């Protein structure tokens, strides 16, 4: 095992994805010594598990989520950002010098930190979900869809993610039932139209998954009608859960001010948090828009805010040095 190191930088960015990588592109291009802790498993963020992104400006033919992330990453490297394929496991953010460490015990010191930790899949919160995770229960159609060739499966959720996953899963599964707790979808009109017109997709309206059956693998689900309370079982072998995301704030919950839903509070349209020198962007901040393009834009703003902050700090340091002389 190599000995852990401590290194000093201008800026540490925690998290990748469109927000983190865009912040890295701007900061590195502004000649800030920039380190990005990309995450060991989550490098690239939520778009790594997305298929075609059709609405990212500049790609009229669409672009695959992982390809878009690879290009942003490449651009950050081109301008000199250092990318670390590891998780940030501790963060001391309150002092003038911030300290972030990775899972190998390496410490990265800087005067500014950008939080771009994104969000994690929301869970249904029923015991069977954990018990059968990876055994028919999945949160990622692009990762696991292949295993459900010729089978009957369901997707839970009524937003764009659920419909996108359902449509993608028809490539493998024979039938896909979309289970939604209301009788009206939240998804955009274009996605609704595609899903509703798809011959392999059907809907279970006003339905909540209240149990997942199967000893070792998924064999069916119990649905409870959200209006009548009536229960019914449907046999299937796969359940994909696409009910939104929750902000990932575990690393700095005690230090950074969060709102009641766990999103980092920033001085919109700025990206400053309650801590001087700490900025936040992307899905960990955004409870409304949550698009690749809005995450990228907020990453840009965070880098500019960090740049101004570091220039101010440097200015004051020079000022105090010259008064002493
Ligand atoms: P979302 O829009 O927040 O939708 C979450 C869905 O899950 C809602 O239909 C919600 O029901 C349901 N839900 C939430 N908690 C639930 C629970 N405990 N049990 C059962 N159902 C639950 O999340 P999303 O679909 O992940 O989309 C997030 C953002 O990304 C959106 O802005 C979306 O437009 C965007 N997005 C865009 C694309 C695209 O443009 N191609 C693709 C994916 C995502 P209710 O409707 O009843 O609240």
mmCIF file of C-alpha atoms and ligand atoms in Angstrom:
data_model
loop_
_atom_site.group_PDB
_atom_site.id
_atom_site.type_symbol
_atom_site.label_atom_id
_atom_site.label_comp_id
_atom_site.label_asym_id
_atom_site.label_seq_id
_atom_site.Cartn_x
_atom_site.Cartn_y
_atom_site.Cartn_z
ATOM 1 C CA UNK A 1 0.000 0.000 0.000
ATOM 2 C CA UNK A 2 1.346 3.451 -0.882
ATOM 3 C CA UNK A 3 1.854 6.055 1.834
ATOM 4 C CA UNK A 4 -0.955 8.628 1.941
ATOM 5 C CA UNK A 5 0.040 12.071 0.716
ATOM 6 C CA UNK A 6 -1.064 15.625 1.465
ATOM 7 C CA UNK A 7 -1.154 18.033 -1.458
ATOM 8 C CA UNK A 8 -2.126 21.698 -1.720
ATOM 9 C CA UNK A 9 -4.251 23.120 -4.525
ATOM 10 C CA UNK A 10 -6.279 26.206 -5.359
ATOM 11 C CA UNK A 11 -9.559 24.379 -5.668
ATOM 12 C CA UNK A 12 -10.974 20.953 -4.842
ATOM 13 C CA UNK A 13 -14.152 19.833 -6.603
ATOM 14 C CA UNK A 14 -16.053 16.984 -4.967
ATOM 15 C CA UNK A 15 -18.098 15.045 -7.481
ATOM 16 C CA UNK A 16 -18.186 14.759 -11.229
ATOM 17 C CA UNK A 17 -21.182 14.772 -13.572
ATOM 18 C CA UNK A 18 -21.994 17.787 -15.722
ATOM 19 C CA UNK A 19 -21.715 20.200 -12.759
ATOM 20 C CA UNK A 20 -18.359 18.984 -11.431
ATOM 21 C CA UNK A 21 -16.724 18.590 -14.837
ATOM 22 C CA UNK A 22 -17.947 21.972 -16.077
ATOM 23 C CA UNK A 23 -16.636 23.609 -12.902
ATOM 24 C CA UNK A 24 -13.312 21.847 -13.559
ATOM 25 C CA UNK A 25 -13.188 23.049 -17.177
ATOM 26 C CA UNK A 26 -13.752 26.683 -16.147
ATOM 27 C CA UNK A 27 -11.439 26.593 -13.120
ATOM 28 C CA UNK A 28 -8.572 24.826 -14.874
ATOM 29 C CA UNK A 29 -8.897 27.089 -17.893
ATOM 30 C CA UNK A 30 -8.616 30.052 -15.479
ATOM 31 C CA UNK A 31 -5.273 28.522 -14.448
ATOM 32 C CA UNK A 32 -6.446 27.425 -11.007
ATOM 33 C CA UNK A 33 -4.704 24.299 -9.731
ATOM 34 C CA UNK A 34 -7.839 22.142 -9.675
ATOM 35 C CA UNK A 35 -8.415 18.638 -8.326
ATOM 36 C CA UNK A 36 -11.643 16.722 -8.937
ATOM 37 C CA UNK A 37 -12.582 13.807 -6.692
ATOM 38 C CA UNK A 38 -14.726 12.035 -9.251
ATOM 39 C CA UNK A 39 -16.092 9.227 -7.095
ATOM 40 C CA UNK A 40 -14.970 5.602 -7.346
ATOM 41 C CA UNK A 41 -18.239 4.155 -8.591
ATOM 42 C CA UNK A 42 -20.167 7.282 -9.432
ATOM 43 C CA UNK A 43 -17.671 9.055 -11.723
ATOM 44 C CA UNK A 44 -19.652 10.913 -14.351
ATOM 45 C CA UNK A 45 -22.750 11.043 -12.171
ATOM 46 C CA UNK A 46 -26.313 10.168 -13.092
ATOM 47 C CA UNK A 47 -25.771 10.569 -16.833
ATOM 48 C CA UNK A 48 -23.548 7.486 -16.808
ATOM 49 C CA UNK A 49 -26.681 5.400 -16.393
ATOM 50 C CA UNK A 50 -28.701 7.326 -18.979
ATOM 51 C CA UNK A 51 -29.121 6.298 -22.573
ATOM 52 C CA UNK A 52 -29.706 8.884 -25.262
ATOM 53 C CA UNK A 53 -29.709 12.544 -24.203
ATOM 54 C CA UNK A 54 -31.761 14.271 -26.868
ATOM 55 C CA UNK A 55 -31.998 17.772 -25.454
ATOM 56 C CA UNK A 56 -28.434 18.769 -24.641
ATOM 57 C CA UNK A 57 -27.856 21.806 -26.870
ATOM 58 C CA UNK A 58 -25.339 21.283 -29.645
ATOM 59 C CA UNK A 59 -26.155 17.623 -30.250
ATOM 60 C CA UNK A 60 -29.033 17.594 -32.768
ATOM 61 C CA UNK A 61 -28.498 13.877 -33.359
ATOM 62 C CA UNK A 62 -28.559 13.153 -29.576
ATOM 63 C CA UNK A 63 -25.659 11.891 -27.499
ATOM 64 C CA UNK A 64 -25.289 8.957 -25.113
ATOM 65 C CA UNK A 65 -24.994 10.065 -21.458
ATOM 66 C CA UNK A 66 -21.629 8.293 -20.908
ATOM 67 C CA UNK A 67 -20.241 9.767 -24.156
ATOM 68 C CA UNK A 68 -21.225 13.268 -23.096
ATOM 69 C CA UNK A 69 -19.530 12.767 -19.730
ATOM 70 C CA UNK A 70 -16.397 11.361 -21.386
ATOM 71 C CA UNK A 71 -16.168 14.503 -23.526
ATOM 72 C CA UNK A 72 -16.603 16.854 -20.553
ATOM 73 C CA UNK A 73 -13.981 14.888 -18.658
ATOM 74 C CA UNK A 74 -11.569 15.055 -21.582
ATOM 75 C CA UNK A 75 -12.086 18.810 -21.788
ATOM 76 C CA UNK A 76 -11.303 19.227 -18.054
ATOM 77 C CA UNK A 77 -8.106 17.191 -18.473
ATOM 78 C CA UNK A 78 -7.143 19.208 -21.548
ATOM 79 C CA UNK A 79 -7.092 22.397 -19.458
ATOM 80 C CA UNK A 80 -4.986 20.745 -16.750
ATOM 81 C CA UNK A 81 -7.454 19.613 -14.066
ATOM 82 C CA UNK A 82 -6.271 16.643 -12.003
ATOM 83 C CA UNK A 83 -8.926 13.942 -11.827
ATOM 84 C CA UNK A 84 -8.889 11.461 -8.960
ATOM 85 C CA UNK A 85 -10.997 8.334 -9.444
ATOM 86 C CA UNK A 86 -11.892 8.011 -5.794
ATOM 87 C CA UNK A 87 -14.535 9.075 -3.295
ATOM 88 C CA UNK A 88 -14.129 11.972 -0.914
ATOM 89 C CA UNK A 89 -14.582 10.284 2.457
ATOM 90 C CA UNK A 90 -14.016 13.217 4.834
ATOM 91 C CA UNK A 91 -14.293 16.962 4.386
ATOM 92 C CA UNK A 92 -13.292 19.690 6.822
ATOM 93 C CA UNK A 93 -14.785 22.796 5.308
ATOM 94 C CA UNK A 94 -15.087 25.393 8.064
ATOM 95 C CA UNK A 95 -11.528 26.805 8.290
ATOM 96 C CA UNK A 96 -9.646 29.044 5.843
ATOM 97 C CA UNK A 97 -7.831 25.928 4.616
ATOM 98 C CA UNK A 98 -10.251 23.168 3.637
ATOM 99 C CA UNK A 99 -9.169 19.546 3.849
ATOM 100 C CA UNK A 100 -10.739 16.745 1.812
ATOM 101 C CA UNK A 101 -9.489 13.181 1.984
ATOM 102 C CA UNK A 102 -10.010 10.204 -0.291
ATOM 103 C CA UNK A 103 -10.461 6.530 0.564
ATOM 104 C CA UNK A 104 -6.688 5.905 0.344
ATOM 105 C CA UNK A 105 -6.098 8.502 3.064
ATOM 106 C CA UNK A 106 -4.683 11.134 0.701
ATOM 107 C CA UNK A 107 -5.516 14.677 1.790
ATOM 108 C CA UNK A 108 -6.202 17.553 -0.594
ATOM 109 C CA UNK A 109 -5.888 21.029 0.911
ATOM 110 C CA UNK A 110 -7.292 24.156 -0.703
ATOM 111 C CA UNK A 111 -8.803 27.525 0.105
ATOM 112 C CA UNK A 112 -11.884 26.812 -1.996
ATOM 113 C CA UNK A 113 -14.078 23.752 -2.454
ATOM 114 C CA UNK A 114 -16.948 23.120 -4.853
ATOM 115 C CA UNK A 115 -19.573 20.572 -3.804
ATOM 116 C CA UNK A 116 -20.977 18.779 -6.852
ATOM 117 C CA UNK A 117 -21.976 15.526 -5.193
ATOM 118 C CA UNK A 118 -25.222 15.145 -7.139
ATOM 119 C CA UNK A 119 -28.036 12.910 -6.073
ATOM 120 C CA UNK A 120 -28.790 9.269 -5.401
ATOM 121 C CA UNK A 121 -31.750 7.126 -6.447
ATOM 122 C CA UNK A 122 -34.806 7.549 -4.232
ATOM 123 C CA UNK A 123 -35.989 4.258 -2.769
ATOM 124 C CA UNK A 124 -39.513 3.031 -2.224
ATOM 125 C CA UNK A 125 -38.759 2.378 1.429
ATOM 126 C CA UNK A 126 -40.230 -1.126 1.655
ATOM 127 C CA UNK A 127 -38.171 -3.978 3.199
ATOM 128 C CA UNK A 128 -38.402 -6.225 0.107
ATOM 129 C CA UNK A 129 -36.594 -3.574 -1.910
ATOM 130 C CA UNK A 130 -33.256 -4.116 -0.147
ATOM 131 C CA UNK A 131 -33.768 -7.857 0.171
ATOM 132 C CA UNK A 132 -34.208 -8.289 -3.600
ATOM 133 C CA UNK A 133 -31.886 -5.502 -4.790
ATOM 134 C CA UNK A 134 -29.789 -6.938 -7.626
ATOM 135 C CA UNK A 135 -32.078 -9.991 -7.714
ATOM 136 C CA UNK A 136 -34.714 -8.455 -9.945
ATOM 137 C CA UNK A 137 -34.968 -5.039 -8.285
ATOM 138 C CA UNK A 138 -32.921 -2.387 -10.055
ATOM 139 C CA UNK A 139 -32.530 1.409 -10.285
ATOM 140 C CA UNK A 140 -30.688 1.368 -13.609
ATOM 141 C CA UNK A 141 -32.253 0.179 -16.858
ATOM 142 C CA UNK A 142 -29.091 0.739 -18.891
ATOM 143 C CA UNK A 143 -27.073 -1.356 -16.422
ATOM 144 C CA UNK A 144 -29.490 -4.227 -15.911
ATOM 145 C CA UNK A 145 -32.024 -4.210 -18.766
ATOM 146 C CA UNK A 146 -30.088 -6.869 -20.651
ATOM 147 C CA UNK A 147 -30.868 -9.473 -17.965
ATOM 148 C CA UNK A 148 -34.615 -9.272 -18.609
ATOM 149 C CA UNK A 149 -34.800 -10.541 -22.177
ATOM 150 C CA UNK A 150 -38.254 -11.873 -23.016
ATOM 151 C CA UNK A 151 -39.578 -11.261 -19.484
ATOM 152 C CA UNK A 152 -42.447 -9.282 -17.972
ATOM 153 C CA UNK A 153 -41.260 -6.385 -15.863
ATOM 154 C CA UNK A 154 -42.486 -3.142 -14.260
ATOM 155 C CA UNK A 155 -41.116 0.365 -13.842
ATOM 156 C CA UNK A 156 -42.276 2.494 -10.907
ATOM 157 C CA UNK A 157 -42.672 6.262 -11.356
ATOM 158 C CA UNK A 158 -44.456 8.794 -13.500
ATOM 159 C CA UNK A 159 -41.643 11.186 -14.408
ATOM 160 C CA UNK A 160 -39.358 11.433 -17.431
ATOM 161 C CA UNK A 161 -36.895 8.952 -15.911
ATOM 162 C CA UNK A 162 -39.544 6.238 -15.485
ATOM 163 C CA UNK A 163 -40.857 6.658 -19.009
ATOM 164 C CA UNK A 164 -37.400 6.815 -20.531
ATOM 165 C CA UNK A 165 -36.423 3.626 -18.682
ATOM 166 C CA UNK A 166 -39.659 1.895 -19.669
ATOM 167 C CA UNK A 167 -39.186 2.713 -23.354
ATOM 168 C CA UNK A 168 -35.547 1.595 -23.227
ATOM 169 C CA UNK A 169 -36.495 -1.653 -21.467
ATOM 170 C CA UNK A 170 -38.862 -2.654 -24.283
ATOM 171 C CA UNK A 171 -35.694 -3.545 -26.214
ATOM 172 C CA UNK A 172 -35.300 -6.519 -23.876
ATOM 173 C CA UNK A 173 -38.502 -7.242 -21.972
ATOM 174 C CA UNK A 174 -41.675 -8.607 -23.569
ATOM 175 C CA UNK A 175 -43.939 -6.301 -21.577
ATOM 176 C CA UNK A 176 -43.341 -3.302 -19.346
ATOM 177 C CA UNK A 177 -45.967 -2.099 -16.857
ATOM 178 C CA UNK A 178 -45.529 1.460 -15.635
ATOM 179 C CA UNK A 179 -46.756 1.692 -12.050
ATOM 180 C CA UNK A 180 -47.707 5.217 -11.039
ATOM 181 C CA UNK A 181 -49.292 6.420 -7.814
ATOM 182 C CA UNK A 182 -51.601 8.920 -9.549
ATOM 183 C CA UNK A 183 -53.723 8.868 -12.732
ATOM 184 C CA UNK A 184 -51.676 11.590 -14.400
ATOM 185 C CA UNK A 185 -48.040 11.458 -15.412
ATOM 186 C CA UNK A 186 -45.468 14.060 -14.404
ATOM 187 C CA UNK A 187 -43.307 13.388 -17.486
ATOM 188 C CA UNK A 188 -42.976 15.729 -20.475
ATOM 189 C CA UNK A 189 -45.614 15.526 -23.229
ATOM 190 C CA UNK A 190 -43.251 13.974 -25.781
ATOM 191 C CA UNK A 191 -42.272 11.135 -23.413
ATOM 192 C CA UNK A 192 -45.903 10.541 -22.431
ATOM 193 C CA UNK A 193 -46.873 10.267 -26.080
ATOM 194 C CA UNK A 194 -44.095 7.765 -26.810
ATOM 195 C CA UNK A 195 -44.891 5.594 -23.794
ATOM 196 C CA UNK A 196 -48.654 5.649 -24.256
ATOM 197 C CA UNK A 197 -48.323 4.689 -27.930
ATOM 198 C CA UNK A 198 -45.840 1.879 -27.315
ATOM 199 C CA UNK A 199 -47.387 -1.573 -27.933
ATOM 200 C CA UNK A 200 -45.305 -3.275 -25.192
ATOM 201 C CA UNK A 201 -46.089 -0.690 -22.481
ATOM 202 C CA UNK A 202 -49.163 -0.650 -20.250
ATOM 203 C CA UNK A 203 -50.019 1.392 -17.151
ATOM 204 C CA UNK A 204 -51.093 0.548 -13.614
ATOM 205 C CA UNK A 205 -52.636 3.857 -12.522
ATOM 206 C CA UNK A 206 -53.235 4.971 -8.926
ATOM 207 C CA UNK A 207 -50.979 2.158 -7.767
ATOM 208 C CA UNK A 208 -48.263 1.924 -5.156
ATOM 209 C CA UNK A 209 -45.897 -1.046 -4.854
ATOM 210 C CA UNK A 210 -46.414 -2.283 -1.298
ATOM 211 C CA UNK A 211 -44.594 -5.637 -1.463
ATOM 212 C CA UNK A 212 -42.205 -7.472 -3.759
ATOM 213 C CA UNK A 213 -42.681 -11.230 -3.859
ATOM 214 C CA UNK A 214 -39.999 -13.882 -4.301
ATOM 215 C CA UNK A 215 -37.676 -15.775 -1.983
ATOM 216 C CA UNK A 216 -34.417 -15.373 -3.917
ATOM 217 C CA UNK A 217 -35.441 -13.440 -7.006
ATOM 218 C CA UNK A 218 -38.410 -11.273 -7.900
ATOM 219 C CA UNK A 219 -41.517 -13.266 -8.769
ATOM 220 C CA UNK A 220 -44.191 -10.593 -8.541
ATOM 221 C CA UNK A 221 -45.356 -7.398 -6.871
ATOM 222 C CA UNK A 222 -48.254 -6.393 -4.707
ATOM 223 C CA UNK A 223 -49.956 -3.191 -5.805
ATOM 224 C CA UNK A 224 -52.203 -1.168 -3.529
ATOM 225 C CA UNK A 225 -54.743 1.137 -5.153
ATOM 226 C CA UNK A 226 -54.031 4.638 -3.812
ATOM 227 C CA UNK A 227 -57.727 5.587 -4.126
ATOM 228 C CA UNK A 228 -59.594 2.482 -2.959
ATOM 229 C CA UNK A 229 -56.911 0.741 -0.882
ATOM 230 C CA UNK A 230 -57.589 -2.476 -2.809
ATOM 231 C CA UNK A 231 -54.639 -4.857 -3.207
ATOM 232 C CA UNK A 232 -53.710 -6.992 -6.202
ATOM 233 C CA UNK A 233 -50.700 -9.054 -7.246
ATOM 234 C CA UNK A 234 -49.021 -9.062 -10.632
ATOM 235 C CA UNK A 235 -46.497 -11.725 -11.605
ATOM 236 C CA UNK A 236 -43.238 -10.389 -13.057
ATOM 237 C CA UNK A 237 -39.508 -10.943 -12.777
ATOM 238 C CA UNK A 238 -38.082 -7.434 -12.764
ATOM 239 C CA UNK A 239 -38.881 -4.183 -10.982
ATOM 240 C CA UNK A 240 -37.139 -0.973 -11.983
ATOM 241 C CA UNK A 241 -37.524 1.929 -9.583
ATOM 242 C CA UNK A 242 -37.383 5.402 -11.131
ATOM 243 C CA UNK A 243 -39.042 7.696 -8.601
ATOM 244 C CA UNK A 244 -36.575 10.559 -8.573
ATOM 245 C CA UNK A 245 -33.417 11.403 -6.747
ATOM 246 C CA UNK A 246 -32.356 12.584 -3.304
ATOM 247 C CA UNK A 247 -29.422 14.982 -2.792
ATOM 248 C CA UNK A 248 -26.128 13.422 -1.651
ATOM 249 C CA UNK A 249 -25.038 15.507 1.306
ATOM 250 C CA UNK A 250 -23.736 12.890 3.781
ATOM 251 C CA UNK A 251 -20.157 14.157 3.524
ATOM 252 C CA UNK A 252 -20.941 17.652 4.801
ATOM 253 C CA UNK A 253 -24.331 17.416 6.528
ATOM 254 C CA UNK A 254 -22.947 18.798 9.799
ATOM 255 C CA UNK A 255 -21.136 21.770 8.309
ATOM 256 C CA UNK A 256 -23.115 23.052 5.351
ATOM 257 C CA UNK A 257 -26.622 24.517 5.653
ATOM 258 C CA UNK A 258 -29.239 22.296 3.977
ATOM 259 C CA UNK A 259 -32.935 22.919 3.394
ATOM 260 C CA UNK A 260 -35.624 20.656 4.846
ATOM 261 C CA UNK A 261 -35.362 18.271 1.859
ATOM 262 C CA UNK A 262 -31.564 18.011 2.181
ATOM 263 C CA UNK A 263 -30.540 20.285 -0.712
ATOM 264 C CA UNK A 264 -27.584 22.611 -0.096
ATOM 265 C CA UNK A 265 -28.736 26.190 0.460
ATOM 266 C CA UNK A 266 -26.879 28.667 -1.788
ATOM 267 C CA UNK A 267 -27.310 32.385 -2.454
ATOM 268 C CA UNK A 268 -29.119 31.963 -5.796
ATOM 269 C CA UNK A 269 -28.230 32.866 -8.492
ATOM 270 C CA UNK A 270 -24.780 32.576 -6.851
ATOM 271 C CA UNK A 271 -23.363 29.286 -5.597
ATOM 272 C CA UNK A 272 -21.990 30.412 -2.204
ATOM 273 C CA UNK A 273 -22.951 28.233 0.750
ATOM 274 C CA UNK A 274 -22.997 29.344 4.399
ATOM 275 C CA UNK A 275 -19.239 28.619 4.593
ATOM 276 C CA UNK A 276 -16.749 31.098 3.068
ATOM 277 C CA UNK A 277 -14.847 29.416 0.248
ATOM 278 C CA UNK A 278 -17.378 26.593 -0.156
ATOM 279 C CA UNK A 279 -19.613 26.597 -3.227
ATOM 280 C CA UNK A 280 -22.219 24.111 -4.431
ATOM 281 C CA UNK A 281 -23.741 23.278 -7.811
ATOM 282 C CA UNK A 282 -25.686 20.658 -9.746
ATOM 283 C CA UNK A 283 -28.272 18.245 -8.390
ATOM 284 C CA UNK A 284 -27.193 18.628 -4.757
ATOM 285 C CA UNK A 285 -28.539 22.197 -4.973
ATOM 286 C CA UNK A 286 -31.281 21.977 -7.569
ATOM 287 C CA UNK A 287 -34.698 20.706 -6.580
ATOM 288 C CA UNK A 288 -36.469 22.109 -9.631
ATOM 289 C CA UNK A 289 -34.698 21.920 -12.991
ATOM 290 C CA UNK A 290 -32.340 18.930 -12.640
ATOM 291 C CA UNK A 291 -31.161 18.845 -16.262
ATOM 292 C CA UNK A 292 -27.663 18.148 -17.564
ATOM 293 C CA UNK A 293 -27.557 21.625 -19.060
ATOM 294 C CA UNK A 294 -28.688 23.382 -15.857
ATOM 295 C CA UNK A 295 -26.192 21.359 -13.818
ATOM 296 C CA UNK A 296 -23.425 22.321 -16.243
ATOM 297 C CA UNK A 297 -24.456 25.972 -16.045
ATOM 298 C CA UNK A 298 -24.378 25.955 -12.254
ATOM 299 C CA UNK A 299 -20.937 24.276 -12.371
ATOM 300 C CA UNK A 300 -19.763 27.194 -14.476
ATOM 301 C CA UNK A 301 -21.161 29.676 -11.936
ATOM 302 C CA UNK A 302 -19.512 27.816 -9.046
ATOM 303 C CA UNK A 303 -16.122 27.951 -10.780
ATOM 304 C CA UNK A 304 -16.492 31.690 -11.422
ATOM 305 C CA UNK A 305 -17.570 32.286 -7.810
ATOM 306 C CA UNK A 306 -14.604 30.258 -6.529
ATOM 307 C CA UNK A 307 -12.262 32.152 -8.850
ATOM 308 C CA UNK A 308 -13.491 35.532 -7.504
ATOM 309 C CA UNK A 309 -13.277 34.295 -3.930
ATOM 310 C CA UNK A 310 -9.666 33.128 -4.393
ATOM 311 C CA UNK A 311 -8.746 36.427 -6.062
ATOM 312 C CA UNK A 312 -10.243 38.322 -3.081
ATOM 313 C CA UNK A 313 -8.377 36.131 -0.598
ATOM 314 C CA UNK A 314 -5.112 36.649 -2.499
ATOM 315 C CA UNK A 315 -5.751 40.404 -2.646
ATOM 316 C CA UNK A 316 -6.284 40.600 1.125
ATOM 317 C CA UNK A 317 -3.218 38.461 1.795
ATOM 318 C CA UNK A 318 -1.066 40.805 -0.355
ATOM 319 C CA UNK A 319 -2.695 43.812 1.379
ATOM 320 C CA UNK A 320 -1.961 42.510 4.879
ATOM 321 C CA UNK A 321 1.620 41.582 3.891
ATOM 322 C CA UNK A 322 2.300 45.046 2.494
ATOM 323 C CA UNK A 323 0.916 46.792 5.628
ATOM 324 C CA UNK A 324 3.282 44.758 7.793
ATOM 325 C CA UNK A 325 6.309 45.736 5.697
HETATM 326 P P1 LIG B 1 -39.418 13.339 -11.033
HETATM 327 O O1 LIG B 1 -39.741 14.194 -12.200
HETATM 328 O O2 LIG B 1 -39.292 13.962 -9.681
HETATM 329 O O3 LIG B 1 -40.518 12.188 -10.986
HETATM 330 C C1 LIG B 1 -40.528 11.259 -9.945
HETATM 331 C C2 LIG B 1 -41.759 10.386 -10.121
HETATM 332 O O4 LIG B 1 -41.736 9.388 -9.118
HETATM 333 C C3 LIG B 1 -43.060 11.156 -9.987
HETATM 334 O O5 LIG B 1 -43.985 10.709 -10.934
HETATM 335 C C4 LIG B 1 -43.504 10.826 -8.562
HETATM 336 O O6 LIG B 1 -44.891 10.760 -8.423
HETATM 337 C C5 LIG B 1 -42.939 9.451 -8.363
HETATM 338 N N1 LIG B 1 -42.604 9.190 -6.952
HETATM 339 C C6 LIG B 1 -41.832 9.936 -6.118
HETATM 340 N N2 LIG B 1 -41.716 9.336 -4.916
HETATM 341 C C7 LIG B 1 -42.437 8.187 -4.994
HETATM 342 C C8 LIG B 1 -42.701 7.138 -4.084
HETATM 343 N N3 LIG B 1 -42.197 7.146 -2.845
HETATM 344 N N4 LIG B 1 -43.482 6.116 -4.511
HETATM 345 C C9 LIG B 1 -43.981 6.090 -5.761
HETATM 346 N N5 LIG B 1 -43.769 7.051 -6.684
HETATM 347 C C10 LIG B 1 -42.996 8.099 -6.296
HETATM 348 O O7 LIG B 1 -38.055 12.531 -11.220
HETATM 349 P P2 LIG B 1 -37.355 12.002 -12.580
HETATM 350 O O8 LIG B 1 -38.317 11.330 -13.438
HETATM 351 O O9 LIG B 1 -36.151 11.261 -12.102
HETATM 352 O O10 LIG B 1 -36.895 13.337 -13.300
HETATM 353 C C11 LIG B 1 -36.044 14.275 -12.620
HETATM 354 C C12 LIG B 1 -35.737 15.447 -13.548
HETATM 355 O O11 LIG B 1 -34.926 14.987 -14.614
HETATM 356 C C13 LIG B 1 -36.986 16.044 -14.182
HETATM 357 O O12 LIG B 1 -36.802 17.441 -14.309
HETATM 358 C C14 LIG B 1 -37.036 15.407 -15.534
HETATM 359 O O13 LIG B 1 -37.681 16.189 -16.496
HETATM 360 C C15 LIG B 1 -35.551 15.255 -15.840
HETATM 361 N N6 LIG B 1 -35.331 14.148 -16.792
HETATM 362 C C16 LIG B 1 -35.398 14.461 -18.096
HETATM 363 C C17 LIG B 1 -35.224 13.466 -19.057
HETATM 364 C C18 LIG B 1 -35.320 13.831 -20.481
HETATM 365 O O14 LIG B 1 -35.548 14.996 -20.793
HETATM 366 N N7 LIG B 1 -35.145 12.909 -21.385
HETATM 367 C C19 LIG B 1 -35.008 12.144 -18.653
HETATM 368 C C20 LIG B 1 -34.968 11.848 -17.294
HETATM 369 C C21 LIG B 1 -35.148 12.866 -16.361
HETATM 370 P P3 LIG B 1 -45.789 12.085 -8.480
HETATM 371 O O15 LIG B 1 -45.829 12.485 -9.932
HETATM 372 O O16 LIG B 1 -47.093 11.642 -7.937
HETATM 373 O O17 LIG B 1 -45.106 13.096 -7.600
#
